[in-house]
Coordinates of C-alpha atoms in Angstrom, one line a residue:
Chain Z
X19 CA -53.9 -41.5 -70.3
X20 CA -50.8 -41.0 -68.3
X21 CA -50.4 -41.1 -64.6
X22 CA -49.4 -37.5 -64.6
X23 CA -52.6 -36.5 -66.7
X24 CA -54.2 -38.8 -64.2
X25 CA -53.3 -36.7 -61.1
X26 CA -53.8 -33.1 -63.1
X27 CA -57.2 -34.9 -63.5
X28 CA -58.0 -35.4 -60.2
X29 CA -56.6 -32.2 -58.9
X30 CA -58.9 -30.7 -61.3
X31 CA -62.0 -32.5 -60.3
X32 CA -61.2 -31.7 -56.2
X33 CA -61.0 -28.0 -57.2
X34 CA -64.2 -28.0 -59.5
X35 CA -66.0 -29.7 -56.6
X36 CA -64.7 -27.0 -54.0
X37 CA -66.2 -24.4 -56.3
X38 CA -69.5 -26.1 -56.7
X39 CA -69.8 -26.2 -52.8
X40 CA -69.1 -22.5 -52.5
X41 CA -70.7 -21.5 -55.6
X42 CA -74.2 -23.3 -53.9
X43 CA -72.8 -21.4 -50.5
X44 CA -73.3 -18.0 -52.1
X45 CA -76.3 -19.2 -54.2
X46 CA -78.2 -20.3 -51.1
X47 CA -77.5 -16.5 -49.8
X48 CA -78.5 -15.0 -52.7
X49 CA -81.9 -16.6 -53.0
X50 CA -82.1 -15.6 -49.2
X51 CA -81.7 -12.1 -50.1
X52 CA -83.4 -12.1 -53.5
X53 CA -86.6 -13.1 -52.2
X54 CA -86.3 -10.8 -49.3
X55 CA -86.1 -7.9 -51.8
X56 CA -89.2 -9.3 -53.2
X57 CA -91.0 -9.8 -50.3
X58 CA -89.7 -6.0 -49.1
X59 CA -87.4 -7.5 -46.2
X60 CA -84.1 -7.2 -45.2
X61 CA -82.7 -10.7 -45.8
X62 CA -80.2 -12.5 -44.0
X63 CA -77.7 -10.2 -42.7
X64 CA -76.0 -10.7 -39.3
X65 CA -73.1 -13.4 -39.9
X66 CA -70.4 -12.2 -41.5
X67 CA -70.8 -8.7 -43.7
X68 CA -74.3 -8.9 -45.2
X69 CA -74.6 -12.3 -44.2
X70 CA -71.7 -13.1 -46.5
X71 CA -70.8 -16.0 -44.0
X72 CA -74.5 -17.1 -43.0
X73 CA -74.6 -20.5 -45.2
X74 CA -71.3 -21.6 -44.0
X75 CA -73.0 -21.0 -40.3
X76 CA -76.1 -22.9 -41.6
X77 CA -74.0 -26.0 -42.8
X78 CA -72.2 -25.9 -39.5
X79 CA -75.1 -26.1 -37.7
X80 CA -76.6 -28.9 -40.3
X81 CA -73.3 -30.8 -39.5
X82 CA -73.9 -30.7 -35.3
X83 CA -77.8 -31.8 -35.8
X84 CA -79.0 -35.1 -35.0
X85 CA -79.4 -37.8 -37.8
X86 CA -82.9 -38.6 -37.5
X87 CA -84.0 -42.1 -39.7
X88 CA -87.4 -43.5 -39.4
X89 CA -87.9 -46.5 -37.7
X90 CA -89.3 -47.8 -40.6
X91 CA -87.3 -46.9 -43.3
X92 CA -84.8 -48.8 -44.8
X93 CA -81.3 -47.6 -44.1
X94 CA -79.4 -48.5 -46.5
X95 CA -81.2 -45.9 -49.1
X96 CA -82.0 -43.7 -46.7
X97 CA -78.4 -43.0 -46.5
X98 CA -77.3 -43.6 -50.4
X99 CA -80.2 -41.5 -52.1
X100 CA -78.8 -38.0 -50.8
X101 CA -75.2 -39.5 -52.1
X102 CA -76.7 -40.2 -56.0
X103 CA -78.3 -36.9 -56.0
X104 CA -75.3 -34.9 -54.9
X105 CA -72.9 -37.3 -56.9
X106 CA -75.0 -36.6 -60.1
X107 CA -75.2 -33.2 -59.7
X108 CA -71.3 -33.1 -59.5
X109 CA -70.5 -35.4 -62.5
X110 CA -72.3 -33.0 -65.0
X111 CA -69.6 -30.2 -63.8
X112 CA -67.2 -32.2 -65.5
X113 CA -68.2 -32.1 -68.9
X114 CA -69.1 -28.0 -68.6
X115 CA -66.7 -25.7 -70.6
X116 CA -66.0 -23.4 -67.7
X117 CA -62.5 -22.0 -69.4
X118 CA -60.8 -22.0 -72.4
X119 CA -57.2 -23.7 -71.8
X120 CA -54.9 -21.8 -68.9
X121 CA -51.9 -23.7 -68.8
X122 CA -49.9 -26.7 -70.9
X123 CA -48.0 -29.3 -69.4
X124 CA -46.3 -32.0 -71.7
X125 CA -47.9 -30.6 -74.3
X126 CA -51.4 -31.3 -73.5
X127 CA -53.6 -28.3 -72.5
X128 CA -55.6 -27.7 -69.6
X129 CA -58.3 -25.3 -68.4
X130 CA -60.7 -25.0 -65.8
X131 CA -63.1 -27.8 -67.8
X132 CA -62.2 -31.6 -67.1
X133 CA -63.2 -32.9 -70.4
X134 CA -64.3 -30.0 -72.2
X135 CA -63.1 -32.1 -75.6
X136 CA -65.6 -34.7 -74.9
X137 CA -67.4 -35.8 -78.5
X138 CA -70.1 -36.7 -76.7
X139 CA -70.5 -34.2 -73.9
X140 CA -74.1 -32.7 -74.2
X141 CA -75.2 -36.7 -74.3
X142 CA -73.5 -37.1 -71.0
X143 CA -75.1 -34.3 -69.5
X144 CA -78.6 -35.9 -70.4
X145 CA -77.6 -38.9 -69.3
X146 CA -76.5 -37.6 -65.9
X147 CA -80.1 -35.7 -65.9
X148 CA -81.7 -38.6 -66.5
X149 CA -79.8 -40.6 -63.9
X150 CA -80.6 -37.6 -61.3
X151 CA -84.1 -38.8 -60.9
X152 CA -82.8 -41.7 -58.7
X153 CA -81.7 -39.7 -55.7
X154 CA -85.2 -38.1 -55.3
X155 CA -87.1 -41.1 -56.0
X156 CA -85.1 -43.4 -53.8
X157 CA -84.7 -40.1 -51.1
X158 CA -88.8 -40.8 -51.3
X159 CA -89.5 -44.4 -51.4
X160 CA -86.8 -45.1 -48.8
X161 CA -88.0 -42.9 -46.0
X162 CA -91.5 -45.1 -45.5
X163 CA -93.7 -42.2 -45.3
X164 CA -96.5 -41.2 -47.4
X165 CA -95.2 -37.5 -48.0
X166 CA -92.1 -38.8 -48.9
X167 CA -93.4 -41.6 -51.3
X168 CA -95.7 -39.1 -53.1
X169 CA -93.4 -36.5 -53.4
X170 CA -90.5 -38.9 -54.8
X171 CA -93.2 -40.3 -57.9
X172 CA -94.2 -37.2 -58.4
X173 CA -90.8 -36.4 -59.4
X174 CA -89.8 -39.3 -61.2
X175 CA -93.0 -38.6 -63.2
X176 CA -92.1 -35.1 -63.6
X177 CA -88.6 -35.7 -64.6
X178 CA -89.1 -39.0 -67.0
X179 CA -91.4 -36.2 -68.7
X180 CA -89.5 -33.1 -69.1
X181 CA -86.7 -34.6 -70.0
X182 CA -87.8 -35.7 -73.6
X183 CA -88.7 -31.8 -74.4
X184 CA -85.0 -31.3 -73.3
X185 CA -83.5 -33.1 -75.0
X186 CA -85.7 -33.0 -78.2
X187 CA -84.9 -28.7 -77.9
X188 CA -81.5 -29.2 -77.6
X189 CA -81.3 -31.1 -81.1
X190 CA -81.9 -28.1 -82.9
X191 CA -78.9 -26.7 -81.4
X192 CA -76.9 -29.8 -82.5
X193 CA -78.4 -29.4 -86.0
X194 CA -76.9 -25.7 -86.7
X195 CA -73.9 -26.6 -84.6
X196 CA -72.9 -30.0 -86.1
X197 CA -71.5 -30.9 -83.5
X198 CA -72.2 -32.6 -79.9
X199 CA -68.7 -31.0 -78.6
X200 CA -69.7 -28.6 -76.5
X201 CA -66.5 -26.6 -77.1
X202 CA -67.3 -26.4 -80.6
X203 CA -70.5 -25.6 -80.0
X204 CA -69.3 -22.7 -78.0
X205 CA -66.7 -22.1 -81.1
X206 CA -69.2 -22.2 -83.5
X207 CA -71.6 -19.4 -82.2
X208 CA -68.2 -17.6 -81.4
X209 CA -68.1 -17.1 -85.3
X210 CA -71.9 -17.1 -86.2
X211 CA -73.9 -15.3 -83.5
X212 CA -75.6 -17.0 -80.4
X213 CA -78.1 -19.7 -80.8
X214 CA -80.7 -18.2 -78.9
X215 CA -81.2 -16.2 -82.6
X216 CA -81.3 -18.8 -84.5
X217 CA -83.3 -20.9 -81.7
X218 CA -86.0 -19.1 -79.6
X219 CA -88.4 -21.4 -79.5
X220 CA -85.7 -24.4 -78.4
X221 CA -84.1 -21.9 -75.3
X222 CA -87.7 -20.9 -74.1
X223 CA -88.7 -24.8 -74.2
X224 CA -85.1 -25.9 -72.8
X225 CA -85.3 -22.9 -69.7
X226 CA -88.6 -24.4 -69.2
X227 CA -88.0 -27.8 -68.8
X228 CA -84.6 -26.9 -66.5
X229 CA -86.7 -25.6 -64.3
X230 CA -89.1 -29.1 -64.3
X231 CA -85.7 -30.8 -64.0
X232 CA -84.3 -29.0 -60.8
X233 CA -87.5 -29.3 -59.3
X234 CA -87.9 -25.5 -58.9
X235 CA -90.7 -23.1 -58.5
X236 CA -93.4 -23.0 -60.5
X237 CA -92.4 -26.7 -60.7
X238 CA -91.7 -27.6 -57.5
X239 CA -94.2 -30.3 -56.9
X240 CA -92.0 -32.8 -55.4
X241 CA -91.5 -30.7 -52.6
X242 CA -94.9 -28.4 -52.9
X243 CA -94.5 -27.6 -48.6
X244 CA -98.8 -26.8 -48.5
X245 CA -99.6 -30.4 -49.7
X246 CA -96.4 -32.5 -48.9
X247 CA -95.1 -31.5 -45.9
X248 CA -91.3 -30.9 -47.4
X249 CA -91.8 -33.9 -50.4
X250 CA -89.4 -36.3 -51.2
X251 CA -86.9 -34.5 -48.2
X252 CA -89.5 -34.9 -45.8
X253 CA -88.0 -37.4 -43.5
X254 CA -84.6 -36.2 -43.6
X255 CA -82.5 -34.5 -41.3
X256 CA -78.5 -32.8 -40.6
X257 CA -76.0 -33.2 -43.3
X258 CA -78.6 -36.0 -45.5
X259 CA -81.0 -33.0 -45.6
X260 CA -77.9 -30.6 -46.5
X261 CA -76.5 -32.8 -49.4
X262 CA -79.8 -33.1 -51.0
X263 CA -80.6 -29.6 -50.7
X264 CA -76.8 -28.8 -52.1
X265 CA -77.6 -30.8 -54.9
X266 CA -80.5 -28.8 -55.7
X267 CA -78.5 -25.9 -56.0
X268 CA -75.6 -28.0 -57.9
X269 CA -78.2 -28.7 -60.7
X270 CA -79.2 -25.6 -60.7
X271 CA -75.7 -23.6 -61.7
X272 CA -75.6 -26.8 -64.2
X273 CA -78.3 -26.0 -66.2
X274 CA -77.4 -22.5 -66.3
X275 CA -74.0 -23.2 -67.3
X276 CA -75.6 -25.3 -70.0
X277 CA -77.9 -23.1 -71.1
X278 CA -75.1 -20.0 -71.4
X279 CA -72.9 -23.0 -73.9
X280 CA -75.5 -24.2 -76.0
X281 CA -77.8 -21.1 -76.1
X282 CA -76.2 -17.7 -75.2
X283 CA -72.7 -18.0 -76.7
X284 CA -70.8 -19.8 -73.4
X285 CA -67.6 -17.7 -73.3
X286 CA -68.4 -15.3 -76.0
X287 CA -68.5 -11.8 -74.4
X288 CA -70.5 -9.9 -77.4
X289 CA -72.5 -11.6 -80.2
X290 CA -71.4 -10.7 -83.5
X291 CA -68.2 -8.6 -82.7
X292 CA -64.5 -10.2 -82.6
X293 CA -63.2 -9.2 -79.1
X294 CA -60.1 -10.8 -79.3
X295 CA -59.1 -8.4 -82.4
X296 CA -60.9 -5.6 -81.2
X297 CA -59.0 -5.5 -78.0
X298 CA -55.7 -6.6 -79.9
X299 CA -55.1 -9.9 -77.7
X300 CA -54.3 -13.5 -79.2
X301 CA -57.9 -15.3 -79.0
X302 CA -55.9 -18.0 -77.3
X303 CA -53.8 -15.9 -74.9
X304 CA -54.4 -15.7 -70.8
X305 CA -55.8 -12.6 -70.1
X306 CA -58.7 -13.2 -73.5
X307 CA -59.2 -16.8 -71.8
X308 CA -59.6 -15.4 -68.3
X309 CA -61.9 -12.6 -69.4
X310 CA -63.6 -14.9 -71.1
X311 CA -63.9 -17.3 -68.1
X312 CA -65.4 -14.2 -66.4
X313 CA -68.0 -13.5 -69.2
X314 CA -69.2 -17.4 -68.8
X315 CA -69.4 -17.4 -64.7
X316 CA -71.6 -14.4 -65.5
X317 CA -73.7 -15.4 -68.0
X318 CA -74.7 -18.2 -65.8
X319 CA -75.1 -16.5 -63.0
X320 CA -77.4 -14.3 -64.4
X321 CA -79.0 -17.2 -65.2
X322 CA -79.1 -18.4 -61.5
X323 CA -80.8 -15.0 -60.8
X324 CA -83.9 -15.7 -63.3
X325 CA -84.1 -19.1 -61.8
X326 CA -84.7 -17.3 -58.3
X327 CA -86.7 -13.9 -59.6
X328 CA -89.2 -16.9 -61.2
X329 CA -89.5 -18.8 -57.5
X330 CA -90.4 -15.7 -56.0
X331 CA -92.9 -14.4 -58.9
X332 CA -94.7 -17.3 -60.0
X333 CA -97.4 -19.3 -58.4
X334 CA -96.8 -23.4 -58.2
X335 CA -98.8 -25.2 -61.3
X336 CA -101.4 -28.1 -60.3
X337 CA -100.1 -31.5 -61.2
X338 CA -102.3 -31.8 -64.5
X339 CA -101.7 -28.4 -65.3
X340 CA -97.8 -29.8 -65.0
X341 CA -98.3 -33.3 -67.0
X342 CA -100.6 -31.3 -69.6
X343 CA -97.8 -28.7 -70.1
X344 CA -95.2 -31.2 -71.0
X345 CA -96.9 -33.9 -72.7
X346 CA -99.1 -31.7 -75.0
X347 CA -97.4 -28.4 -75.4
X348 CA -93.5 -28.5 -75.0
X349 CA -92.9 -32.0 -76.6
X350 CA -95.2 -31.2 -79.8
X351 CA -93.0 -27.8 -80.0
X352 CA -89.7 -29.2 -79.8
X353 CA -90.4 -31.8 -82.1
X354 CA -92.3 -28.7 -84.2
X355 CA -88.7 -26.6 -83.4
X356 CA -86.9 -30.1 -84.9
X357 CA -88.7 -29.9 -88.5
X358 CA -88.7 -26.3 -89.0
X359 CA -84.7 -26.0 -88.3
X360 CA -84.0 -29.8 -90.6
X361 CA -86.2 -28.0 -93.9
X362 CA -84.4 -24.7 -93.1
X363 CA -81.2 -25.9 -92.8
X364 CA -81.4 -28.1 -96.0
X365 CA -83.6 -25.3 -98.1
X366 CA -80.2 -23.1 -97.1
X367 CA -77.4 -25.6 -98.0
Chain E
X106 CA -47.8 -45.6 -67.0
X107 CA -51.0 -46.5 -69.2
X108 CA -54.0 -46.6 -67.2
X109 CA -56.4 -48.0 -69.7
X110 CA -56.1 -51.6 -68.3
X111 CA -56.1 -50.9 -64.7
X112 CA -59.6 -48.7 -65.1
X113 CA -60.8 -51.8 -67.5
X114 CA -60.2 -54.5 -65.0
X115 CA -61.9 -51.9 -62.3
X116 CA -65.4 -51.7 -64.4
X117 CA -64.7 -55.6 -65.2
X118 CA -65.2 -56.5 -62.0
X119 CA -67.5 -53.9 -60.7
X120 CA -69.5 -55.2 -63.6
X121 CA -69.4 -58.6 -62.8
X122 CA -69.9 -58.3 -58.8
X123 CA -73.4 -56.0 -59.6
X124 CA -74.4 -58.5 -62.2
X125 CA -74.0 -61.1 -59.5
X126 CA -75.9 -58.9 -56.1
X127 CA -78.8 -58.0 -59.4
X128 CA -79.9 -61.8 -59.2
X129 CA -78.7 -62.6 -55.6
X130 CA -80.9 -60.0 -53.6
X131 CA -84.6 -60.4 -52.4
X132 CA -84.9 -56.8 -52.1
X133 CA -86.4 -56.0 -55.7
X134 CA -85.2 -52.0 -54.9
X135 CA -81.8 -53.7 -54.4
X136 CA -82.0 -55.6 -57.4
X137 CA -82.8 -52.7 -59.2
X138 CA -80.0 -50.9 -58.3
X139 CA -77.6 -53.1 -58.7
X140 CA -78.2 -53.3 -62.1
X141 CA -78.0 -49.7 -62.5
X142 CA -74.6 -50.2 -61.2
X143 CA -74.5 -52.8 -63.9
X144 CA -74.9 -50.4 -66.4
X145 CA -72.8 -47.3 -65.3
X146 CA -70.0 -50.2 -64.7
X147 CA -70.8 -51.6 -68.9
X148 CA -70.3 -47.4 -69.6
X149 CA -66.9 -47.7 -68.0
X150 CA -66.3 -50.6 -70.3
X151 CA -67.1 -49.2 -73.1
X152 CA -65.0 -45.7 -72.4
X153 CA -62.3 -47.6 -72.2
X154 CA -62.8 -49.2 -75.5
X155 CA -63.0 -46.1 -76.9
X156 CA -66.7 -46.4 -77.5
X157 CA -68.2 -42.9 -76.6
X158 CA -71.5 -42.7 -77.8
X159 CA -72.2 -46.4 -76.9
X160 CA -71.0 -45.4 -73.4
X161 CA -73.5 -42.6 -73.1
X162 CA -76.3 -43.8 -74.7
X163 CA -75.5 -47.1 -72.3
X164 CA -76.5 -44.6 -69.5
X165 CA -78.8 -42.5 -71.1
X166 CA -81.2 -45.5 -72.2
X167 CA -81.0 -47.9 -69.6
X168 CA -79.7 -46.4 -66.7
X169 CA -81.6 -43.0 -66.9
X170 CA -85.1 -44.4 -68.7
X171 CA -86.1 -47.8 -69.0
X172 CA -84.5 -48.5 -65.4
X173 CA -86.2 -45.4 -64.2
X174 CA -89.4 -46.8 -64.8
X175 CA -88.5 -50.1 -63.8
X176 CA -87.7 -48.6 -60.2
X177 CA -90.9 -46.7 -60.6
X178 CA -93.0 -49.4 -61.0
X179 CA -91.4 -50.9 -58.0
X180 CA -92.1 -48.4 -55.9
X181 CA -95.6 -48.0 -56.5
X182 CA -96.1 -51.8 -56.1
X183 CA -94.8 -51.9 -53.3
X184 CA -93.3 -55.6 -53.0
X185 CA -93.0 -55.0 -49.0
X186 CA -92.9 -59.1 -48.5
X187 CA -89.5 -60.4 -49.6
X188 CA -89.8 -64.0 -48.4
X189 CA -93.5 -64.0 -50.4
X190 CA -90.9 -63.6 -53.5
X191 CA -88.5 -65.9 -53.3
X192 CA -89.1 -68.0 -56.0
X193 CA -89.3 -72.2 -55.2
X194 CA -85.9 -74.5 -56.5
X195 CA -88.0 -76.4 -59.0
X196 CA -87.7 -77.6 -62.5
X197 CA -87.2 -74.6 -64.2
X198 CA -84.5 -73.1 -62.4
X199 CA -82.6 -76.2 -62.3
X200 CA -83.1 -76.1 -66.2
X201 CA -81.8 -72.7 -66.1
X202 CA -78.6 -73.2 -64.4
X203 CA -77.7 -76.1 -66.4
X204 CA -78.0 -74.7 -69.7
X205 CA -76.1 -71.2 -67.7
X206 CA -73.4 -73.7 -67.0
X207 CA -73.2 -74.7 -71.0
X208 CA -73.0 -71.7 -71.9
X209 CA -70.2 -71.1 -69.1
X210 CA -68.3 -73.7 -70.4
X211 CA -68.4 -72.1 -74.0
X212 CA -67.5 -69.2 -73.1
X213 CA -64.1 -70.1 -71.7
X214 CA -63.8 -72.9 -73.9
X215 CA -63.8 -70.5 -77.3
X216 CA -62.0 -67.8 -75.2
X217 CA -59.2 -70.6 -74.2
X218 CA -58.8 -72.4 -77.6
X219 CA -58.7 -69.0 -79.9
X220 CA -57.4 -66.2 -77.9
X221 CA -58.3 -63.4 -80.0
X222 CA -54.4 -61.4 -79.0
X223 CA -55.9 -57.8 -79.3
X224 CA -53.9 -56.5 -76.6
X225 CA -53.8 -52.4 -78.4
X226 CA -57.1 -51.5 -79.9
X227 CA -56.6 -50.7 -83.6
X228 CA -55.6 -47.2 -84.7
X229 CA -59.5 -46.5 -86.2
X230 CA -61.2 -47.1 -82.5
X231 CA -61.3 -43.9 -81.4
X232 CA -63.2 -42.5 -85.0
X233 CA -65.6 -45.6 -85.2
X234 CA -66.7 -44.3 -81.6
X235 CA -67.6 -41.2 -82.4
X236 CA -70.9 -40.0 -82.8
X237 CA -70.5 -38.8 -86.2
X238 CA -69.0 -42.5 -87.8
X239 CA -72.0 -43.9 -86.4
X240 CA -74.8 -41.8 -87.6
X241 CA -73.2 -41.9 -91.1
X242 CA -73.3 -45.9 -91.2
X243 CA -76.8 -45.6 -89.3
X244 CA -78.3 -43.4 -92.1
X245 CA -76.3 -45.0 -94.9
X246 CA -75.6 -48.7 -95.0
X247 CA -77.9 -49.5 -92.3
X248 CA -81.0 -47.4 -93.1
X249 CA -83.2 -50.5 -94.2
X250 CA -82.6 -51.3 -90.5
X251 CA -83.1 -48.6 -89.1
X252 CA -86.2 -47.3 -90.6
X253 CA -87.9 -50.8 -89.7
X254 CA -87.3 -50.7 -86.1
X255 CA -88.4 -46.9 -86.1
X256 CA -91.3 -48.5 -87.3
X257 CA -91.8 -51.5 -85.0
X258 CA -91.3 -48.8 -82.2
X259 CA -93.7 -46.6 -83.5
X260 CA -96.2 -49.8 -83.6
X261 CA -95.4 -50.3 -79.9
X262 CA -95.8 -46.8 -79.2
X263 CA -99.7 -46.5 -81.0
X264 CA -100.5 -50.0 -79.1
X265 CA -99.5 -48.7 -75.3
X266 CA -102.0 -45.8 -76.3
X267 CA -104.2 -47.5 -77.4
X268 CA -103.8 -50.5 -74.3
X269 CA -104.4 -47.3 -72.3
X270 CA -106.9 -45.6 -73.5
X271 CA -109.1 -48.3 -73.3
X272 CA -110.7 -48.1 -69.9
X273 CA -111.1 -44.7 -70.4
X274 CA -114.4 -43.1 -71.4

């Protein structure tokens, strides 16, 4: 690596950041407005043109309030545990496939993905899952109250839990794919048709489990507001409050985005059809990559929509209900899903 | 400019200063932490060796499950009293910094006397690193191996059950 790779790098990185802050701007509104549809209401809609501007005037406000910190917590997490979470949340964005490459300079291509020719990408992106736990259980511990505390095991719990069914569905993926790239992933359902075919069972038990991981309705425990006040985020207050509840949000496009690469095609507009010689463009040419950059924003934000639609629809589980879900239905499936595609795929080859 | 060194003598010494604040704070959160530095720090290393997989794996193992419930099992403790932990200067952590300080000296005595003059890494780095060289020595000429410690793991795994399950009836 070169210095000048080094600076397109980091120019890259400051721009995906910017995109994840508005793109959790917009989502924040949307989930506003989503479940004021479902709940027959008219939803935010007095800043800016229906309310286009109203999470900008809610950070604003977030970034005037007073920094409240217990008198007995300890400080020094109080203030890093909102910093991992968002910091995590930000880090998978690097490894997600967001664009084919836009434009070459000394040779070397770039798109809108940082490191989208990782060999080991969809391992980092468990690995920064895993690592997400941290900001929510320190968040909890930190704060010295007993909401706080219960809500941050609770999701440690939760997470250390799902996270196996995860990452046991995704291997299924990586077993038809061959690969761990997630641009060839992407490339490889390009010419065979989308996962989610050949792999129900493994996108039901992965949406499932995202959903465990971003600590969303039905499996929003950690923060469940009837029993634990506001959970792990109890105790915080201004811009600690807004970073941790931006980071919610930032996980939440992730797994999306995920789940549109490894399960519904990532930048492939139509399953089974060749657009690029249907519409008589270069597969590799701008306006094919930048249609296709459109196709994969869209996927996963209809992706972001189901993820609100099911907070709005579904009641939240009981905590065995949640443990007994995991432990003794989605891992024994995935592992089920694992078997089924090895003796498939070596009864076909 | 090649930035490989520079980033490698960053995670070096990140390394080495959370190793150090891992044993040197009575916080055991602290601790903790610092050694999850520790590890994300090791990743670094290992990226800039060239070692992908070891590099995520390094985070997805350590950092993201066994320290997890390491800081898990901290937190439910509760070790509020920091001065109750500090642990008394007696005879066996004088033993253990003298035979820390022979190993010291090894260290930079081998390092000094054979210099091992890699300064590039060789050509084949980046393909042992990958993912795919390593499964196809793990499942060829180390399968012996590796089947055994599946089933040492496996042995571990029935006897926490088991360890559990025992008050319950």
């Amino acid at each position: 690596m070169n210095l000048t790779q080094f600076l397109i790098i980091t120019a890259q990185a400051g721009m995906l950041v910017n995109m994840m802050l508005i793109a959790a701007a917009y989502m924040v509104l949307a989930e506003r407005k989503v479940s004021a549809w479902i709940q027959n209401r008219l939803g935010p809609n007095r800043v800016g043109w229906w309310g286009m501007l109203q999470s900008f005037a809610d950070v604003f406000k977030l970034y005037l309030k007073e920094d409240i910190v217990p008198a007995a917590a300890d400080y020094k997490f109080h203030a890093l545990a909102p910093v991992i979470s968002i910091a995590v949340a930000i880090t998978v964005y690097a490894v997600i496939p967001w664009s084919g490459p836009l434009i070459e300079i000394d040779g070397v291509q770039y798109g809108l993905a940082m490191a989208p020719d990782m060999n080991v990408a969809l391992l980092t992106i468990l690995a920064m899952t895993s690592v997400g736990v941290y900001g929510v259980a320190l968040a909890g511990w930190s704060s010295n109250s007993k909401y706080s505390l219960m809500g941050g095991l609770r999701s440690a719990a939760q997470m250390i839990s799902y996270e196996l069914s995860m990452g046991l569905s995704i291997i299924g993926v990586v077993l038809i794919c061959g690969s761990l790239n997630l641009v060839e992933i992407i490339q490889y359902q390009t010419a065979n048709g989308w996962n989610v075919f050949y792999q129900p069972l493994a996108f039901v038990i992965f949406f499932v489990t995202a959903l465990a991981e971003t600590n969303r309705a039905p499996f929003d425990l950690p923060e469940a507001e009837p029993e634990l006040v506001g959970g792990y985020h109890t105790e915080y207050s201004g811009m600690k409050f807004g970073l941790l509840y931006l980071a919610e949000y930032g996980n939440m496009l992730a797994s999306s985005a995920i789940m549109a690469t490894l399960f519904l095609g990532g930048w492939d507009p139509v399953p089974f059809i060749d657009e690029a010689a249907l519409l008589g463009l270069d597969p590799y040419s701008l306006p094919m990559v930048l249609i296709q950059h459109g196709v994969f924003v869209g996927k996963a934000a209809t992706l972001v929509f189901v993820f609100i639609w099911i907070r709005w629809s579904l009641p939240r589980f009981r905590y065995d209900q949640l443990m007994n879900l995991g432990w003794k239905i989605l891992l024994p499936l995935s592992l089920a899903n694992i078997t089924i595609t090895g003796i498939v795929l070596l009864l076909l080859n | 400019m090649e930035l490989q060194p520079l980033l490698f003598l960053v995670f070096a010494l990140g390394a080495v200063i959370s190793a150090v604040s891992t044993v040197t704070r009575k916080n055991p959160v602290s601790s903790a932490m610092s050694l999850v530095a520790h590890f994300f720090m090791l990743a670094g290393l290992y990226l800039t060796l060239e070692a992908q997989f070891v590099a995520a794996v390094q985070v997805l193992v350590y950092a993201g499950a066994i320290m997890v419930l390491v800081v898990f099992v901290i937190m439910l403790l509760n070790l509020g009293n920091e001065q109750a932990l500090t642990e008394n200067r007696g005879l066996r952590s004088t033993l253990a910094t003298l035979i820390g300080a022979v190993f010291a000296v090894q260290i930079i005595l081998v390092t000094v006397a054979e210099p091992t003059g890699a300064n590039a890494l060789p050509s084949r780095a980046v393909e042992i690193g990958t993912t795919e060289s390593i499964g196809q020595s793990l499942f060829t000429q180390y399968l012996f191996p590796f089947e055994a410690i599946s089933l040492l793991l496996l042995a571990a795994l029935i006897g926490s059950v088991v360890l559990a399950k025992r008050h319950m009836k």
